[in-house]
């Protein structure tokens, strides 16, 4: 029998198996800000454990503009926070008309705690056809507008 011992509450933050889009080849990414030490590529491409971090405080938007309309079946998103207790909110939505109108995929709040829940992962299945724009809006803390947004990983399939 193969086995391994894990610490209590540990989770596997690696992207789940599946076919994921190579976003470098199929989309342009727009962001409201980024910390030069934690660029958006660190959250979107495998092999970068540090993820993306905003360069300014407050609500942030990450927008994917696809070169051609795409069918999206799955989105995996992973957030981490191990230092500050906070409640963040994110909205993931898509557009088939280049951002003129949007359909929400998920809107969710999550409570992070350094002594408890340090990670949030969502494996979202959808049937979106003709997607031209995918948008992620992150409010890093619903009660503190000086909080800084971050994203550990995001994969689109």
Coordinates of N, CA and C in Angstrom, one line a residue:
X1 N 0.8 -1.2 0.0 CA 0.0 0.0 0.0 C 0.9 1.2 0.0
X2 N 0.5 2.2 -0.9 CA 1.3 3.4 -0.9 C 0.6 4.4 0.1
X3 N 1.4 5.1 0.9 CA 0.8 6.1 1.8 C 1.8 7.1 2.1
X4 N 1.3 8.2 2.7 CA 2.1 9.3 3.2 C 1.4 10.0 4.3
X5 N 2.1 10.5 5.2 CA 1.6 11.2 6.4 C 1.5 12.7 6.1
X6 N 0.4 13.3 6.3 CA 0.2 14.7 6.1 C -0.1 15.4 7.4
X7 N 0.2 16.7 7.5 CA -0.2 17.4 8.7 C -1.7 17.7 8.8
X8 N -2.3 17.8 9.9 CA -3.7 18.0 10.0 C -4.1 19.3 9.3
X9 N -5.1 19.3 8.6 CA -5.6 20.4 7.9 C -4.8 20.8 6.6
X10 N -3.9 19.9 6.2 CA -3.1 20.2 5.0 C -3.9 19.9 3.8
X11 N -3.7 20.7 2.8 CA -4.4 20.5 1.5 C -3.4 20.5 0.4
X12 N -3.8 19.9 -0.7 CA -2.9 19.8 -1.9 C -3.3 21.0 -2.8
X13 N -2.4 22.0 -2.9 CA -2.7 23.2 -3.7 C -2.3 23.1 -5.1
X14 N -1.8 21.9 -5.6 CA -1.4 21.7 -7.0 C -2.7 21.7 -7.8
X15 N -2.6 22.2 -9.0 CA -3.8 22.2 -9.9 C -4.2 20.8 -10.2
X16 N -5.5 20.6 -10.2 CA -6.0 19.2 -10.4 C -5.7 18.8 -11.8
X17 N -5.8 17.5 -12.1 CA -5.5 16.9 -13.4 C -6.5 17.5 -14.4
X18 N -6.1 17.5 -15.6 CA -7.0 18.0 -16.7 C -6.3 18.7 -17.7
X19 N -7.0 19.0 -18.8 CA -6.4 19.8 -19.9 C -6.7 21.2 -19.7
X20 N -5.7 22.0 -19.6 CA -5.8 23.5 -19.3 C -5.3 24.2 -20.5
X21 N -5.9 25.4 -20.7 CA -5.5 26.2 -21.8 C -4.1 26.8 -21.5
X22 N -3.3 27.0 -22.6 CA -2.1 27.7 -22.4 C -2.5 29.2 -22.7
X23 N -2.7 29.9 -21.6 CA -3.2 31.3 -21.7 C -2.3 32.2 -22.5
X24 N -1.0 31.9 -22.5 CA 0.0 32.7 -23.3 C -0.4 32.7 -24.8
X25 N -0.9 31.6 -25.2 CA -1.2 31.4 -26.6 C -2.6 31.8 -27.1
X26 N -3.5 31.9 -26.2 CA -4.9 32.1 -26.6 C -5.6 33.4 -26.0
X27 N -4.9 34.2 -25.2 CA -5.5 35.3 -24.6 C -4.5 36.4 -24.2
X28 N -5.1 37.6 -24.1 CA -4.3 38.7 -23.5 C -4.9 38.9 -22.1
X29 N -4.1 39.3 -21.2 CA -4.6 39.5 -19.8 C -4.4 41.0 -19.4
X30 N -5.5 41.5 -18.9 CA -5.5 42.9 -18.4 C -5.7 42.8 -16.9
X31 N -4.9 43.6 -16.2 CA -5.0 43.7 -14.7 C -5.0 45.1 -14.2
X32 N -5.6 45.3 -13.1 CA -5.7 46.7 -12.6 C -4.4 47.1 -12.0
X33 N -3.6 46.2 -11.4 CA -2.3 46.5 -10.9 C -1.6 45.2 -10.6
X34 N -0.2 45.3 -10.4 CA 0.5 44.1 -10.0 C 1.8 44.5 -9.3
X35 N 2.2 43.7 -8.3 CA 3.4 43.8 -7.6 C 4.5 43.3 -8.5
X36 N 5.6 44.0 -8.9 CA 6.6 43.5 -9.8 C 7.2 42.2 -9.3
X37 N 7.2 42.0 -8.0 CA 7.8 40.7 -7.5 C 6.8 39.5 -7.6
X38 N 5.5 39.8 -7.9 CA 4.5 38.8 -8.0 C 3.6 39.1 -9.2
X39 N 4.2 39.0 -10.4 CA 3.4 39.3 -11.6 C 2.3 38.2 -11.9
X40 N 1.3 38.6 -12.7 CA 0.2 37.7 -13.0 C 0.6 36.4 -13.6
X41 N 1.8 36.3 -14.3 CA 2.2 35.1 -14.9 C 2.5 34.0 -13.8
X42 N 2.8 34.5 -12.6 CA 3.1 33.5 -11.5 C 1.9 32.8 -11.0
X43 N 0.7 33.3 -11.3 CA -0.6 32.6 -10.9 C -1.1 31.8 -12.1
X44 N -0.7 32.2 -13.3 CA -1.4 31.5 -14.5 C -0.5 30.4 -15.1
X45 N 0.8 30.4 -14.9 CA 1.6 29.4 -15.5 C 2.2 28.5 -14.4
X46 N 2.3 27.2 -14.7 CA 2.8 26.2 -13.8 C 4.3 26.6 -13.4
X47 N 4.6 26.2 -12.2 CA 6.0 26.3 -11.8 C 6.3 27.6 -11.0
X48 N 5.3 28.4 -10.7 CA 5.6 29.6 -9.9 C 4.8 29.6 -8.6
X49 N 5.4 29.2 -7.6 CA 4.7 29.0 -6.3 C 4.3 30.3 -5.6
X50 N 4.8 31.5 -6.1 CA 4.5 32.7 -5.3 C 3.2 33.4 -5.7
X51 N 2.6 33.0 -6.9 CA 1.3 33.6 -7.3 C 1.4 35.1 -7.6
X52 N 0.2 35.7 -7.9 CA 0.1 37.1 -8.2 C -0.3 37.9 -7.0
X53 N 0.1 39.1 -7.0 CA -0.2 40.0 -5.9 C -0.4 41.4 -6.5
X54 N -1.5 42.1 -6.0 CA -1.8 43.4 -6.5 C -0.7 44.4 -6.1
X55 N -0.5 45.4 -6.9 CA 0.5 46.5 -6.6 C -0.1 47.6 -5.8
X56 N -1.5 47.6 -5.7 CA -2.2 48.6 -4.9 C -3.3 48.0 -4.1
X57 N -3.7 48.6 -3.0 CA -4.8 48.1 -2.2 C -6.1 48.2 -2.8
X58 N -7.1 47.4 -2.3 CA -8.5 47.5 -2.8 C -8.8 46.5 -3.8
X59 N -10.0 46.7 -4.3 CA -10.6 45.8 -5.3 C -9.8 45.7 -6.6
X60 N -9.6 44.5 -7.1 CA -8.7 44.4 -8.3 C -9.5 43.5 -9.4
X61 N -9.2 43.7 -10.6 CA -9.8 43.0 -11.7 C -8.7 42.3 -12.6
X62 N -8.9 41.1 -12.9 CA -8.1 40.3 -13.8 C -9.0 39.9 -14.9
X63 N -8.7 40.4 -16.2 CA -9.6 40.1 -17.3 C -8.8 39.4 -18.4
X64 N -9.4 38.3 -18.9 CA -8.8 37.6 -20.0 C -9.6 37.9 -21.3
X65 N -8.9 38.4 -22.3 CA -9.5 38.7 -23.6 C -9.0 37.6 -24.6
X66 N -9.9 36.7 -24.9 CA -9.5 35.6 -25.8 C -9.4 36.1 -27.2
X67 N -8.3 35.5 -27.9 CA -8.1 35.9 -29.3 C -9.2 35.5 -30.2
X68 N -9.9 34.4 -29.9 CA -11.0 33.9 -30.6 C -12.0 33.4 -29.5
X69 N -13.3 33.4 -29.8 CA -14.3 32.9 -28.9 C -14.0 31.5 -28.5
X70 N -14.2 31.1 -27.2 CA -13.8 29.8 -26.7 C -15.0 29.2 -26.0
X71 N -15.0 27.9 -25.9 CA -15.9 27.2 -25.1 C -15.1 26.8 -23.8
X72 N -15.7 27.2 -22.6 CA -15.0 27.0 -21.4 C -15.9 25.9 -20.6
X73 N -15.2 24.9 -20.1 CA -15.8 23.8 -19.4 C -15.4 23.8 -17.9
X74 N -14.3 24.3 -17.6 CA -13.8 24.2 -16.2 C -12.8 25.3 -15.9
X75 N -12.9 25.8 -14.6 CA -12.0 26.8 -14.1 C -11.6 26.4 -12.7
X76 N -10.3 26.4 -12.4 CA -9.8 26.0 -11.1 C -9.1 27.3 -10.6
X77 N -9.5 27.7 -9.4 CA -9.0 28.9 -8.8 C -8.5 28.6 -7.4
X78 N -7.4 29.1 -7.0 CA -6.8 28.8 -5.7 C -6.3 30.1 -5.0
X79 N -6.7 30.4 -3.8 CA -6.3 31.5 -3.0 C -5.6 31.1 -1.8
X80 N -4.6 31.8 -1.3 CA -3.9 31.5 -0.1 C -3.7 32.8 0.7
X81 N -3.9 32.6 2.0 CA -3.6 33.8 3.0 C -3.2 33.2 4.3
X82 N -2.0 33.4 4.7 CA -1.5 32.8 6.0 C -1.1 33.8 7.0
X83 N -1.2 35.1 6.7 CA -0.7 36.1 7.6 C -1.8 36.9 8.3
X84 N -2.9 37.2 7.6 CA -3.9 38.2 8.0 C -5.3 37.5 8.0
X85 N -6.0 37.7 9.1 CA -7.4 37.2 9.2 C -8.3 38.2 8.3
X86 N -9.0 37.7 7.4 CA -9.8 38.6 6.5 C -10.9 37.8 5.8
X87 N -11.9 38.5 5.3 CA -13.0 37.9 4.5 C -12.9 38.5 3.1
X88 N -12.5 37.7 2.2 CA -12.4 38.2 0.8 C -13.6 37.8 0.0
X89 N -13.8 38.5 -1.1 CA -14.9 38.1 -2.0 C -14.4 38.1 -3.4
X90 N -14.8 37.2 -4.2 CA -14.5 37.2 -5.6 C -15.7 36.9 -6.4
X91 N -15.7 37.5 -7.6 CA -16.7 37.3 -8.6 C -16.0 36.8 -9.9
X92 N -16.5 35.7 -10.5 CA -15.9 35.2 -11.7 C -17.1 35.3 -12.7
X93 N -16.9 35.9 -13.9 CA -18.0 36.1 -14.8 C -17.4 36.0 -16.2
X94 N -18.3 35.8 -17.2 CA -17.9 35.7 -18.6 C -18.8 36.5 -19.5
X95 N -18.2 36.8 -20.7 CA -19.0 37.6 -21.7 C -18.8 37.0 -23.1
X96 N -19.8 37.0 -23.9 CA -19.7 36.6 -25.2 C -19.7 37.7 -26.2
X97 N -19.7 38.9 -25.7 CA -19.8 40.1 -26.5 C -18.7 41.1 -26.2
X98 N -17.5 40.6 -25.9 CA -16.3 41.4 -25.7 C -16.5 42.4 -24.5
X99 N -17.2 41.9 -23.5 CA -17.3 42.7 -22.2 C -18.4 43.7 -22.2
X100 N -19.3 43.7 -23.1 CA -20.5 44.6 -23.1 C -21.5 44.2 -22.1
X101 N -21.7 42.9 -21.9 CA -22.5 42.3 -20.9 C -21.9 41.0 -20.3
X102 N -22.2 40.7 -19.1 CA -21.6 39.6 -18.4 C -22.6 38.7 -17.7
X103 N -22.2 37.4 -17.6 CA -23.0 36.4 -16.9 C -22.1 35.9 -15.7
X104 N -22.6 36.0 -14.5 CA -21.8 35.6 -13.4 C -21.7 34.0 -13.4
X105 N -20.6 33.6 -13.1 CA -20.3 32.1 -12.9 C -20.4 31.8 -11.4
X106 N -19.7 32.6 -10.6 CA -19.7 32.4 -9.1 C -19.4 33.7 -8.5
X107 N -20.0 33.9 -7.3 CA -19.8 35.1 -6.4 C -19.7 34.5 -5.1
X108 N -18.5 34.6 -4.4 CA -18.3 33.9 -3.2 C -17.4 34.7 -2.2
X109 N -17.7 34.5 -0.9 CA -16.9 35.1 0.2 C -16.2 33.9 0.9
X110 N -15.1 34.2 1.4 CA -14.3 33.2 2.1 C -13.6 33.9 3.3
X111 N -13.6 33.2 4.4 CA -12.9 33.7 5.6 C -11.6 33.0 5.8
X112 N -10.5 33.8 5.7 CA -9.1 33.3 6.0 C -8.8 33.6 7.4
X113 N -8.0 32.6 8.0 CA -7.5 32.8 9.3 C -6.1 32.1 9.4
X114 N -5.1 32.9 9.9 CA -3.8 32.3 10.1 C -3.8 31.0 10.9
X115 N -4.7 30.9 11.9 CA -4.7 29.8 12.7 C -5.7 28.7 12.3
X116 N -6.3 28.9 11.1 CA -7.3 27.9 10.6 C -7.3 27.8 9.1
X117 N -8.2 28.3 8.5 CA -8.4 28.2 7.0 C -7.4 29.2 6.3
X118 N -6.4 28.6 5.7 CA -5.4 29.4 5.0 C -5.5 29.4 3.5
X119 N -6.3 28.4 3.0 CA -6.4 28.2 1.5 C -7.9 28.1 1.1
X120 N -8.2 28.5 -0.1 CA -9.5 28.3 -0.7 C -9.2 27.8 -2.1
X121 N -9.8 26.7 -2.5 CA -9.7 26.2 -3.9 C -11.1 26.0 -4.4
X122 N -11.4 26.3 -5.6 CA -12.7 26.1 -6.2 C -12.5 25.4 -7.6
X123 N -13.1 24.3 -7.8 CA -13.1 23.6 -9.1 C -14.5 23.8 -9.7
X124 N -14.6 24.7 -10.6 CA -15.8 25.1 -11.2 C -16.1 24.5 -12.6
X125 N -17.2 23.8 -12.7 CA -17.6 23.2 -14.0 C -18.6 24.1 -14.6
X126 N -18.5 24.4 -15.9 CA -19.5 25.2 -16.5 C -19.6 24.8 -18.0
X127 N -20.6 25.4 -18.7 CA -20.8 25.1 -20.1 C -21.0 26.5 -20.8
X128 N -19.9 27.2 -20.9 CA -20.0 28.5 -21.5 C -19.4 28.5 -22.9
X129 N -20.2 28.9 -23.9 CA -19.9 28.8 -25.3 C -19.7 30.2 -25.9
X130 N -18.7 30.3 -26.7 CA -18.5 31.6 -27.4 C -17.9 32.7 -26.4
X131 N -17.1 32.3 -25.5 CA -16.6 33.2 -24.5 C -15.5 34.1 -25.1
X132 N -15.7 35.4 -25.1 CA -14.7 36.3 -25.6 C -13.9 36.9 -24.4
X133 N -14.5 37.0 -23.2 CA -13.9 37.7 -22.1 C -14.3 36.9 -20.8
X134 N -13.3 36.7 -20.0 CA -13.5 36.1 -18.7 C -12.9 37.1 -17.7
X135 N -13.6 37.4 -16.6 CA -13.2 38.4 -15.7 C -13.3 37.9 -14.3
X136 N -12.2 38.2 -13.5 CA -12.2 37.8 -12.1 C -12.0 39.1 -11.3
X137 N -13.0 39.4 -10.4 CA -12.9 40.6 -9.6 C -12.7 40.2 -8.2
X138 N -11.6 40.7 -7.5 CA -11.3 40.3 -6.2 C -11.4 41.5 -5.2
X139 N -12.2 41.3 -4.2 CA -12.2 42.3 -3.1 C -11.5 41.6 -2.0
X140 N -10.2 42.0 -1.7 CA -9.4 41.3 -0.7 C -9.9 41.2 0.7
X141 N -10.7 42.2 1.1 CA -11.2 42.2 2.5 C -12.5 43.1 2.4
X142 N -13.6 42.5 2.8 CA -14.9 43.2 2.6 C -15.0 44.3 3.7
X143 N -14.1 44.3 4.7 CA -14.2 45.3 5.8 C -13.0 46.2 5.9
X144 N -12.0 46.0 4.9 CA -10.8 46.8 5.0 C -10.4 47.1 3.6
X145 N -10.6 48.4 3.1 CA -10.3 48.7 1.8 C -8.8 48.9 1.5
X146 N -8.0 48.8 2.6 CA -6.5 48.9 2.5 C -5.8 47.5 2.3
X147 N -6.6 46.5 2.2 CA -6.1 45.1 2.0 C -5.6 45.0 0.6
X148 N -4.7 44.1 0.4 CA -4.1 43.8 -0.9 C -4.5 42.5 -1.5
X149 N -5.0 42.4 -2.7 CA -5.5 41.2 -3.3 C -4.4 40.3 -3.8
X150 N -4.6 39.0 -3.8 CA -3.7 38.1 -4.3 C -4.4 36.9 -4.9
X151 N -3.7 36.1 -5.7 CA -4.2 34.9 -6.4 C -3.1 34.0 -6.5
X152 N -3.3 32.8 -5.8 CA -2.2 31.8 -5.9 C -2.1 31.1 -7.2
X153 N -3.2 30.6 -7.8 CA -3.2 30.0 -9.0 C -4.6 30.0 -9.7
X154 N -4.6 30.0 -11.0 CA -5.8 29.9 -11.8 C -5.6 29.2 -13.1
X155 N -6.4 28.2 -13.4 CA -6.3 27.4 -14.6 C -7.7 27.5 -15.3
X156 N -7.7 27.5 -16.6 CA -8.9 27.5 -17.4 C -8.9 26.4 -18.4
X157 N -10.0 25.7 -18.5 CA -10.0 24.6 -19.5 C -11.3 24.5 -20.2

